[in-house]
Amino acid sequence: MEDEDEFFDTNSLASYISVGKRRQKDNGYLSLSRNTIYHSAVDLEMESLEPTVTKDDQYKVSNNNKTVTYSEWKDRTWRCFTKSDLVVDFVLAYEDDGNIRKAEVRDVFEKRLEDIGLILERESCQKISFVKIHAPHEVLCTYAEILKLRMPIRDDSRVQKEEPNLINSMVNKALDYMNVKLDEEKFPPEKYVLQSVFSREKDYLFDTKADHFFTTSIRIAVVWYILEREKFSVEEHDTGIKKLISDKIYKAAYPLHDGDLYTEGSQRQLLFHEWASVSKWIKFQPIDNVKEYFGVKLALYFSWLGFYTHMLIPAAFIGICCILYGVITLPSDILSQDICKSSVLMCPLCDRNCDYWRLSDTCTNSKIIYVIDNPATIFFAVFMSFWAALYLELWKRYSAEVTHRWGLTGFDVQCEPPRPEYLRRLAKTKKRKVNVVTQVAEPVVPFWRVKLPTLILSFTVAIFWVCLAIGIVFGIVIYRMTLLASDKLYAEDTIYYTYIMPVTAAVLNLICIMILNFFYTYLAERLTELELQRTQTEYDDSLALKIYMFQFVNYYSCIFYIAFVKGKFVGYPAKYNRIFGYRQEECSPGGCLLELTIQLAIIMIGKQALNSALEMITPFLKKMYNSFQVSTGMKKRSSEEHIICCNQWTEDYTLSDLEPQGLFNEYLEMVLQYGFVTIFVTAFPLAPLFALINNILEMRLDAQKIIKYYRRPVPQRVKNIGIWMPVMDVLGRISVVSNAFIIAFSSHFIPQLVYYLRKGGNRDMNGYLDFSLSRFDVRHFLNGTGPERTNFNVSECYYTDYRHSSEHNYHRPVEYWHIMAARLAFVVVYQNLVGFVISAVQWVIPDVPKKLSDQIKREEYRTNETIIKHETDRAKKLRNSTPNINSIPGLFPETNGDLHLEGPSTVHFRGNPRNSLYHDVIDS
């Protein structure tokens, strides 16, 4: 503020305004300033006023002889310097604990920032002190050139509008009809602007004097770049604000939001209501506005999440159609009908306690399995393999278009500085090595003595935890074996071991997964810290590799067990294969597909629900805790001061900081979901539908969480989503093999196909049930393995397998080997056929669209033409402004004008000039 006597207490004023026409008594009004340690003169003056409640700017307050509205006052003070109208681009916060060394370091650092050209203003009247930073125009120009930012250039050429074709017109009409487009009044579409790398030498290309030429995100990025690299002592690696924060010299460094959630006209308020609202779930995302406010890195995540969610729509539709086909054709399924009508008695599922059971008890189970496993499932599996490849290729194209529009064409990450934690741990290391890029001597980690042992230790512990996750799955399997063998109460209840036991086991597995994740994430961070990774990128990649490796095993191991192991090596009643004396689990006559579906549904849906709840609750609780600390002064020692929430920097201080790995968990959650959707989609055709529903909510809740509970992140430039792209590519290839094996070994497709061909192509599948069952003579039970008590008088029972039924000869028949050969052949053919289609898709669809490639070439040409034109015009102006030496009267009176120039520096003349003015002319 320009006048020191002009002062407003925001809490008091805002509270006063909210009262409306009601008068406030002295104590009643003053109590409204709950967070202040004083009462301003304005508070006392306003008590005598009768406010008139109208809209927004109609609240007027007289202070001395100057009348300003509340909005005018707030606009001037909320995000600006106190004694000027300079906008605050960045804020440093610290607590003065009386430590002289810390104060000296802060003084040195801030002095260096001012030497660079940044404008600083200090505010030290509260418990938390703030340093407000403003980047002037000259500094922005200098560092925009250093950072090689692509900025809009003057372009007088007209861009020919493309004529919409029939398909585009139809799509636009459909989108208008569905009302999914953004409101152009609130989110005006960005105009096409030709961009070029900023250069001060070519200032004629850029309209640097235009309003908002340097956007807020650029201003923040420039200041952060300076803060990261500025030294604060003579020590070589005492550099950057990150190290200052890690050394607790500063408490925080953050850019400001452009208002609170209710500031009219602010981007934060607009995005909160129009983007982060769940009620806007059907609308497109304002990605360009998100990029301008949060930066490319965060906007690219939401672009990818939105693109992935839209791509799930056809997958979810086909999955629903697959289920509907199963429901519609269920009455014509011979196998389920035969099971429901069957009088066959099956062999006991456990030793001693279990009795024989009727096959018809699994009637409902067989119908559900057919709904999941029907002829349409094969088409769906092929479709999803093709979908995965198409999704990745189309994302590459869309990503190329988006990043080009955001000025990242040709962008390369510059050489990263060392991490502050890395420098701090190696502060006493004497060995140094000059970095070939930065030409700065950096500490060196001995590879054989330090680096290699820590890497071995880190990944050894990671592998141990992977084995522990597998051990947990094995323990759950043993738990189910023992429960089935020892529980006499439910021994005769087929519903118990068909539905209840799989559900309880899946819930138990999910609980173990979440607990292991919590401990392993903490352990992985500590292990990665031990590795002494030099840069943040190296640290993030190493951490991502360990965590994803563990998460993959933790989430998928139990599912892989049910899909490929359970029921495959059981043996037969006369000779069961046992583990620790317990019989292995068997699948129902319809196979393990139902249990696999239950496991997938509980883990996938339960994981997503728990993560969504934690993602919203945790930042909210942290924000409430920070606000409580600030308002009650819990952190103060002897001082009675605490933060006065009357401006943006104090409001934002109570928010949480979005860590460098802030998006890591978001990407990890979605990539794990992508694995569920692709690897096991044959067993759970509704997985894309549940993923679609989750992502619609996830997208809006993530946006709400970031806007509401986190400080504004520093904009970061990235070209792609990083390591997650190759991870999804690998998952797509694994899904081809996984779905092939599920169809071949977990479904009835191959056995039914062999039976169909065995009967000469007869469509009548009567007799297949008997074909898939084997008889067992109950006299061949080993001692102690048959039922102790039975309600049936039987001489033989049936079990699911392909074996001879002759006495003491339960060998494999030739039909079993035919089926096994058909299964292996199907896996080979399916994998190669689908792999060929995927390769063809990747070859046909280029990563960069031809239209975009032509546009890039056209922009380069136009930029060069613009540069040539301006250089030519400038040369002409310079030539016209340079005086003709021969035409200057009296310059060389004795030469009679007999002078000519050869080249820029050679002068020939006859005679002796009487003065040396020509030297100045030539120099000019």
XYZ file of N, CA and C in Angstrom, residues 438-612:
525
model
N 28.422 -28.838 -16.601
C 28.365 -27.594 -15.838
C 29.734 -27.046 -15.479
N 30.787 -27.860 -15.669
C 32.151 -27.461 -15.326
C 32.284 -27.099 -13.847
N 31.495 -27.783 -13.008
C 31.549 -27.573 -11.562
C 32.040 -28.859 -10.924
N 32.964 -28.716 -9.977
C 33.484 -29.887 -9.258
C 32.419 -30.415 -8.308
N 32.066 -31.675 -8.459
C 31.031 -32.300 -7.649
C 31.619 -33.464 -6.869
N 31.038 -33.775 -5.702
C 31.530 -34.937 -4.944
C 31.272 -36.228 -5.704
N 32.162 -37.147 -5.553
C 32.090 -38.414 -6.276
C 31.826 -39.540 -5.287
N 30.892 -40.418 -5.630
C 30.603 -41.594 -4.822
C 31.437 -42.752 -5.347
N 32.335 -43.326 -4.554
C 33.117 -44.477 -5.028
C 32.193 -45.624 -5.434
N 32.352 -46.099 -6.670
C 31.415 -47.091 -7.197
C 31.555 -48.434 -6.479
N 32.784 -48.979 -6.444
C 32.974 -50.326 -5.906
C 32.842 -50.354 -4.385
N 33.213 -49.281 -3.727
C 33.238 -49.294 -2.265
C 31.919 -48.821 -1.651
N 31.171 -47.946 -2.365
C 29.951 -47.384 -1.795
C 28.740 -47.646 -2.682
N 28.834 -47.245 -3.952
C 27.670 -47.277 -4.830
C 27.145 -48.687 -5.059
N 28.019 -49.599 -5.466
C 27.595 -50.968 -5.758
C 27.042 -51.679 -4.525
N 27.703 -51.614 -3.360
C 27.123 -52.285 -2.179
C 25.737 -51.754 -1.803
N 25.532 -50.426 -1.919
C 24.218 -49.881 -1.570
C 23.151 -50.318 -2.569
N 23.502 -50.377 -3.864
C 22.554 -50.862 -4.860
C 22.190 -52.324 -4.601
N 23.198 -53.141 -4.293
C 22.940 -54.552 -4.011
C 22.051 -54.696 -2.777
N 22.373 -53.925 -1.733
C 21.560 -53.973 -0.524
C 20.134 -53.527 -0.801
N 19.983 -52.439 -1.549
C 18.668 -51.887 -1.818
C 17.788 -52.881 -2.562
N 18.313 -53.430 -3.653
C 17.476 -54.321 -4.451
C 17.363 -55.706 -3.818
N 18.304 -56.084 -2.972
C 18.157 -57.337 -2.236
C 16.992 -57.245 -1.257
N 16.921 -56.124 -0.544
C 15.801 -55.923 0.375
C 14.484 -55.829 -0.396
N 14.519 -55.167 -1.564
C 13.300 -55.070 -2.381
C 12.836 -56.453 -2.831
N 13.760 -57.281 -3.281
C 13.402 -58.638 -3.698
C 12.894 -59.452 -2.503
N 13.501 -59.225 -1.326
C 13.020 -59.917 -0.125
C 11.558 -59.563 0.145
N 11.213 -58.276 -0.019
C 9.822 -57.884 0.215
C 8.900 -58.429 -0.864
N 9.403 -58.560 -2.076
C 8.610 -59.215 -3.128
C 8.322 -60.660 -2.728
N 9.346 -61.335 -2.245
C 9.156 -62.723 -1.777
C 8.200 -62.762 -0.588
N 8.264 -61.725 0.257
C 7.348 -61.655 1.384
C 5.903 -61.513 0.908
N 5.703 -60.703 -0.137
C 4.355 -60.562 -0.695
C 3.852 -61.903 -1.247
N 4.744 -62.630 -1.933
C 4.364 -63.961 -2.435
C 4.080 -64.894 -1.258
N 4.880 -64.766 -0.181
C 4.639 -65.584 1.000
C 3.292 -65.304 1.640
N 2.862 -64.018 1.605
C 1.545 -63.674 2.133
C 0.453 -64.389 1.343
N 0.590 -64.401 0.031
C -0.386 -65.100 -0.814
C -0.379 -66.593 -0.489
N 0.813 -67.154 -0.360
C 0.929 -68.569 -0.023
C 0.278 -68.841 1.333
N 0.465 -67.915 2.291
C -0.150 -68.082 3.599
C -1.665 -68.060 3.530
N -2.210 -67.191 2.688
C -3.666 -67.139 2.531
C -4.176 -68.437 1.910
N -3.424 -68.988 0.964
C -3.815 -70.265 0.356
C -3.829 -71.372 1.417
N -2.779 -71.425 2.246
C -2.726 -72.422 3.321
C -3.876 -72.211 4.299
N -4.188 -70.942 4.568
C -5.312 -70.637 5.459
C -6.608 -71.221 4.918
N -6.839 -71.075 3.624
C -8.059 -71.611 3.056
C -8.063 -73.137 3.066
N -6.896 -73.726 2.821
C -6.816 -75.194 2.865
C -7.152 -75.725 4.258
N -6.526 -75.095 5.281
C -6.762 -75.567 6.646
C -8.190 -75.298 7.085
N -8.753 -74.155 6.680
C -10.112 -73.815 7.067
C -11.103 -74.811 6.492
N -10.884 -75.162 5.225
C -11.780 -76.113 4.579
C -11.642 -77.509 5.180
N -10.414 -77.846 5.581
C -10.188 -79.180 6.114
C -10.654 -79.330 7.549
N -10.675 -78.250 8.325
C -10.966 -78.364 9.753
C -12.334 -77.871 10.153
N -13.017 -77.140 9.284
C -14.293 -76.532 9.659
C -15.427 -77.521 9.414
N -15.852 -78.190 10.476
C -16.934 -79.168 10.328
C -18.283 -78.488 10.145
N -18.401 -77.253 10.670
C -19.686 -76.580 10.625
C -20.145 -76.321 9.200
N -19.177 -75.946 8.318
C -19.525 -75.605 6.941
C -19.085 -76.680 5.956
N -18.729 -77.825 6.449
C -18.183 -78.850 5.563
C -19.187 -79.315 4.522
N -20.458 -79.244 4.839
C -21.470 -79.732 3.908
C -22.145 -78.602 3.155
N -21.719 -77.390 3.359
C -22.344 -76.216 2.733
C -21.532 -75.799 1.516
N -22.030 -76.078 0.327
C -21.304 -75.716 -0.893
C -21.274 -74.209 -1.111
N -22.274 -73.504 -0.593
C -22.278 -72.038 -0.724
C -21.080 -71.450 0.014
N -20.711 -72.060 1.110
C -19.598 -71.556 1.918
C -18.298 -71.554 1.123
N -17.951 -72.710 0.538
C -16.675 -72.747 -0.178
C -16.772 -72.247 -1.606
N -17.995 -71.993 -2.095
C -18.148 -71.445 -3.446
C -18.136 -69.923 -3.446
N -18.723 -69.306 -2.408
C -18.852 -67.852 -2.396
C -18.209 -67.207 -1.167
N -18.551 -67.710 0.023
C -18.126 -67.033 1.246
C -16.614 -67.098 1.415
N -16.028 -68.267 1.245
C -14.596 -68.392 1.439
C -13.788 -67.564 0.436
N -14.123 -67.572 -0.873
C -13.375 -66.695 -1.796
C -13.487 -65.214 -1.445
N -14.672 -64.775 -0.993
C -14.856 -63.362 -0.658
C -14.025 -62.986 0.559
N -14.102 -63.797 1.615
C -13.320 -63.488 2.819
C -11.827 -63.541 2.538
N -11.398 -64.495 1.715
C -9.975 -64.575 1.377
C -9.538 -63.360 0.576
N -10.398 -62.887 -0.342
C -10.049 -61.706 -1.138
C -9.963 -60.458 -0.265
N -10.894 -60.316 0.679
C -10.862 -59.165 1.582
C -9.607 -59.218 2.448
N -9.285 -60.398 2.963
C -8.073 -60.553 3.758
C -6.829 -60.225 2.945
N -6.822 -60.651 1.689
C -5.686 -60.352 0.810
C -5.568 -58.847 0.569
N -6.702 -58.178 0.385
C -6.678 -56.729 0.163
C -6.130 -55.999 1.389
N -6.521 -56.432 2.581
C -6.010 -55.808 3.806
C -4.497 -55.990 3.904
N -4.036 -57.208 3.612
C -2.589 -57.459 3.646
C -1.861 -56.608 2.611
N -2.476 -56.439 1.433
C -1.868 -55.630 0.374
C -1.691 -54.188 0.832
N -2.742 -53.595 1.428
C -2.669 -52.202 1.850
C -1.646 -52.010 2.970
N -1.569 -52.968 3.893
C -0.598 -52.859 4.989
C 0.825 -52.967 4.445
N 1.059 -53.940 3.565
C 2.391 -54.105 2.991
C 2.789 -52.880 2.173
N 1.835 -52.308 1.457
C 2.135 -51.114 0.662
C 2.623 -49.975 1.542
N 1.967 -49.795 2.678
C 2.338 -48.690 3.574
C 3.770 -48.845 4.048
N 4.124 -50.022 4.517
C 5.469 -50.242 5.032
C 6.509 -50.240 3.915
N 6.142 -50.827 2.769
C 7.141 -50.933 1.716
C 7.450 -49.574 1.092
N 6.438 -48.721 0.962
C 6.691 -47.390 0.402
C 7.686 -46.622 1.268
N 7.489 -46.690 2.566
C 8.445 -46.039 3.471
C 9.825 -46.663 3.323
N 9.885 -48.007 3.262
C 11.167 -48.692 3.142
C 11.847 -48.366 1.815
N 11.069 -48.302 0.725
C 11.640 -48.026 -0.591
C 12.274 -46.639 -0.643
N 11.643 -45.656 0.009
C 12.223 -44.314 0.039
C 13.552 -44.305 0.787
N 13.607 -45.033 1.898
C 14.863 -45.102 2.658
C 15.947 -45.829 1.866
N 15.570 -46.890 1.193
C 16.549 -47.641 0.398
C 17.064 -46.790 -0.769
N 16.160 -46.080 -1.420
C 16.580 -45.236 -2.546
C 17.485 -44.112 -2.069
N 17.246 -43.609 -0.865
C 18.121 -42.584 -0.305
C 19.523 -43.131 -0.067
N 19.608 -44.407 0.324
C 20.916 -45.027 0.549
C 21.726 -45.146 -0.737
N 21.031 -45.196 -1.874
C 21.725 -45.397 -3.149
C 22.504 -44.169 -3.598
N 22.284 -43.031 -2.939
C 22.994 -41.790 -3.290
C 22.797 -41.437 -4.762
N 21.530 -41.390 -5.167
C 21.204 -40.971 -6.530
C 21.468 -39.473 -6.664
N 22.166 -39.090 -7.706
C 22.643 -37.710 -7.832
C 21.516 -36.727 -8.115
N 20.656 -37.018 -9.083
C 19.633 -36.067 -9.497
C 18.256 -36.561 -9.081
N 17.296 -35.639 -9.148
C 15.922 -35.981 -8.791
C 15.339 -36.992 -9.768
N 15.681 -36.890 -11.049
C 15.185 -37.846 -12.036
C 15.692 -39.251 -11.752
N 16.996 -39.372 -11.445
C 17.550 -40.673 -11.110
C 16.882 -41.242 -9.852
N 16.657 -40.382 -8.885
C 15.995 -40.813 -7.648
C 14.573 -41.298 -7.933
N 13.820 -40.515 -8.729
C 12.436 -40.888 -9.034
C 12.361 -42.193 -9.811
N 13.250 -42.376 -10.779
C 13.226 -43.604 -11.578
C 13.550 -44.833 -10.734
N 14.553 -44.705 -9.863
C 14.908 -45.834 -9.005
C 13.785 -46.160 -8.032
N 13.175 -45.134 -7.466
C 12.061 -45.350 -6.544
C 10.866 -45.965 -7.268
N 10.575 -45.462 -8.462
C 9.442 -45.995 -9.226
C 9.651 -47.464 -9.586
N 10.874 -47.814 -9.949
C 11.160 -49.201 -10.318
C 10.921 -50.141 -9.142
N 11.411 -49.769 -7.969
C 11.252 -50.646 -6.804
C 9.793 -50.745 -6.376
N 9.125 -49.603 -6.307
C 7.744 -49.621 -5.830
C 6.837 -50.352 -6.811
N 7.010 -50.096 -8.107
C 6.129 -50.775 -9.060
C 6.407 -52.275 -9.105
N 7.667 -52.658 -8.984
C 7.987 -54.083 -8.951
C 7.274 -54.755 -7.781
N 7.288 -54.102 -6.634
C 6.619 -54.676 -5.472
C 5.105 -54.642 -5.640
N 4.573 -53.526 -6.104
C 3.116 -53.408 -6.263
C 2.581 -54.423 -7.266
N 3.345 -54.655 -8.317
C 2.925 -55.636 -9.327
C 2.741 -57.007 -8.681
N 3.733 -57.429 -7.911
C 3.649 -58.744 -7.248
C 2.582 -58.717 -6.161
N 2.503 -57.625 -5.419
C 1.575 -57.548 -4.293
C 0.121 -57.632 -4.748
N -0.215 -56.937 -5.828
C -1.593 -56.909 -6.292
C -1.958 -58.091 -7.187
N -1.018 -58.554 -7.981
C -1.366 -59.526 -9.015
C -1.041 -60.975 -8.652
N -0.209 -61.212 -7.617
C 0.251 -62.582 -7.356
C -0.909 -63.510 -7.022
N -1.837 -63.072 -6.185
C -2.976 -63.919 -5.828
C -3.860 -64.184 -7.034
N -3.986 -63.192 -7.894
C -4.812 -63.370 -9.092
C -4.147 -64.343 -10.061
N -2.832 -64.217 -10.201
C -2.115 -65.171 -11.046
C -2.239 -66.596 -10.488
N -2.230 -66.714 -9.171
C -2.370 -68.048 -8.568
C -3.717 -68.672 -8.934
N -4.791 -67.916 -8.788
C -6.115 -68.460 -9.093
C -6.252 -68.762 -10.576
N -5.676 -67.908 -11.415
C -5.849 -68.076 -12.859
C -5.027 -69.234 -13.411
N -3.817 -69.438 -12.894
C -2.907 -70.375 -13.563
C -2.442 -71.547 -12.707
N -2.681 -71.508 -11.384
C -2.155 -72.566 -10.520
C -3.264 -73.349 -9.837
N -4.241 -72.631 -9.278
C -5.264 -73.300 -8.496
C -6.022 -74.331 -9.325
N -6.123 -75.535 -8.770
C -6.883 -76.601 -9.413
C -6.180 -77.303 -10.550
N -4.942 -76.873 -10.866
C -4.246 -77.487 -12.004
C -3.384 -78.681 -11.585
N -3.005 -78.745 -10.316
C -2.105 -79.812 -9.861
C -2.664 -80.488 -8.604
N -3.967 -80.729 -8.598
C -4.626 -81.288 -7.420
C -4.346 -82.769 -7.269
N -4.277 -83.481 -8.372
C -4.186 -84.939 -8.338
C -5.571 -85.553 -8.488
N -5.769 -86.730 -7.928
C -7.071 -87.397 -7.994
C -7.321 -88.070 -6.654
N -8.575 -88.475 -6.373
C -8.922 -88.937 -5.011
C -8.028 -90.030 -4.457
N -7.501 -90.871 -5.292
C -6.647 -91.934 -4.767
C -5.245 -91.437 -4.458
N -4.875 -90.288 -5.018
C -3.520 -89.782 -4.819
C -3.530 -88.261 -4.995
N -3.918 -87.573 -3.936
C -3.930 -86.120 -3.984
C -2.523 -85.574 -3.738
N -2.185 -84.484 -4.451
C -0.940 -83.774 -4.188
C -1.162 -82.847 -2.995
N -0.297 -82.941 -2.007
C -0.522 -82.233 -0.754
C 0.611 -81.247 -0.468
N 0.243 -80.199 0.286
C 1.204 -79.207 0.769
C 1.049 -79.145 2.277
N 2.134 -79.436 2.991
C 2.091 -79.497 4.451
C 0.996 -80.432 4.950
N 0.742 -81.496 4.181
C -0.259 -82.468 4.581
C -1.672 -82.099 4.207
N -1.878 -80.917 3.607
C -3.223 -80.482 3.234
C -3.422 -80.629 1.735
N -4.630 -81.038 1.372
C -4.976 -81.121 -0.043
C -5.022 -79.731 -0.663
N -4.607 -79.671 -1.907
C -4.691 -78.397 -2.610
C -6.148 -78.056 -2.915
N -6.372 -76.760 -3.119
C -7.722 -76.302 -3.438
C -8.125 -76.767 -4.830
N -9.394 -77.077 -4.954
C -9.937 -77.486 -6.242
C -10.843 -76.389 -6.786
N -10.928 -76.368 -8.073
C -11.904 -75.497 -8.721
C -13.234 -76.220 -8.811
N -14.294 -75.458 -8.964
C -15.601 -76.067 -9.161
C -15.653 -76.700 -10.541
N -16.654 -77.532 -10.815
C -16.745 -78.142 -12.156
C -16.780 -77.115 -13.281
N -17.213 -75.902 -12.967
C -17.212 -74.860 -13.988
C -15.890 -74.146 -14.118
N -14.906 -74.513 -13.295
C -13.602 -73.875 -13.343
C -13.451 -72.819 -12.260
N -12.270 -72.189 -12.215
C -11.949 -71.174 -11.194
C -12.286 -69.766 -11.654
N -12.988 -69.651 -12.764
C -13.202 -68.327 -13.330
C -14.044 -67.447 -12.421
N -15.040 -68.034 -11.739
C -15.883 -67.231 -10.849
C -15.067 -66.692 -9.682
N -14.249 -67.545 -9.090
C -13.412 -67.082 -7.982
C -12.419 -66.017 -8.460
N -11.901 -66.190 -9.664
C -10.987 -65.184 -10.220
C -11.707 -63.855 -10.393
N -12.963 -63.915 -10.826
C -13.750 -62.697 -10.984
C -14.004 -62.024 -9.638
N -14.328 -62.825 -8.623
C -14.557 -62.272 -7.283
C -13.286 -61.604 -6.760
N -12.171 -62.273 -6.930
C -10.890 -61.727 -6.463
C -10.568 -60.415 -7.173
N -10.740 -60.398 -8.482
C -10.461 -59.188 -9.254
C -11.365 -58.038 -8.830
N -12.652 -58.329 -8.683
C -13.606 -57.275 -8.361
C -13.314 -56.667 -6.994
N -13.037 -57.509 -6.000
C -12.811 -56.996 -4.649
C -11.507 -56.205 -4.584
N -10.429 -56.738 -5.162
C -9.148 -56.042 -5.083
C -9.181 -54.755 -5.895
N -9.705 -54.819 -7.107
C -9.698 -53.634 -7.973
C -10.616 -52.549 -7.431
N -11.873 -52.902 -7.131
C -12.833 -51.902 -6.665
C -12.482 -51.441 -5.259
N -12.115 -52.408 -4.386
C -11.759 -52.033 -3.021
C -10.543 -51.139 -2.969
N -9.541 -51.440 -3.767
C -8.331 -50.619 -3.812
C -8.654 -49.202 -4.265
N -9.452 -49.087 -5.311
C -9.776 -47.766 -5.827
C -10.595 -46.967 -4.821
N -11.542 -47.626 -4.135
C -12.374 -46.920 -3.161
C -11.532 -46.439 -1.981
N -10.660 -47.306 -1.463
C -9.822 -46.916 -0.337
C -8.859 -45.797 -0.706
N -8.230 -45.902 -1.885
C -7.291 -44.867 -2.306
C -7.984 -43.524 -2.496
N -9.179 -43.555 -3.089
C -9.911 -42.299 -3.300
C -10.257 -41.647 -1.969
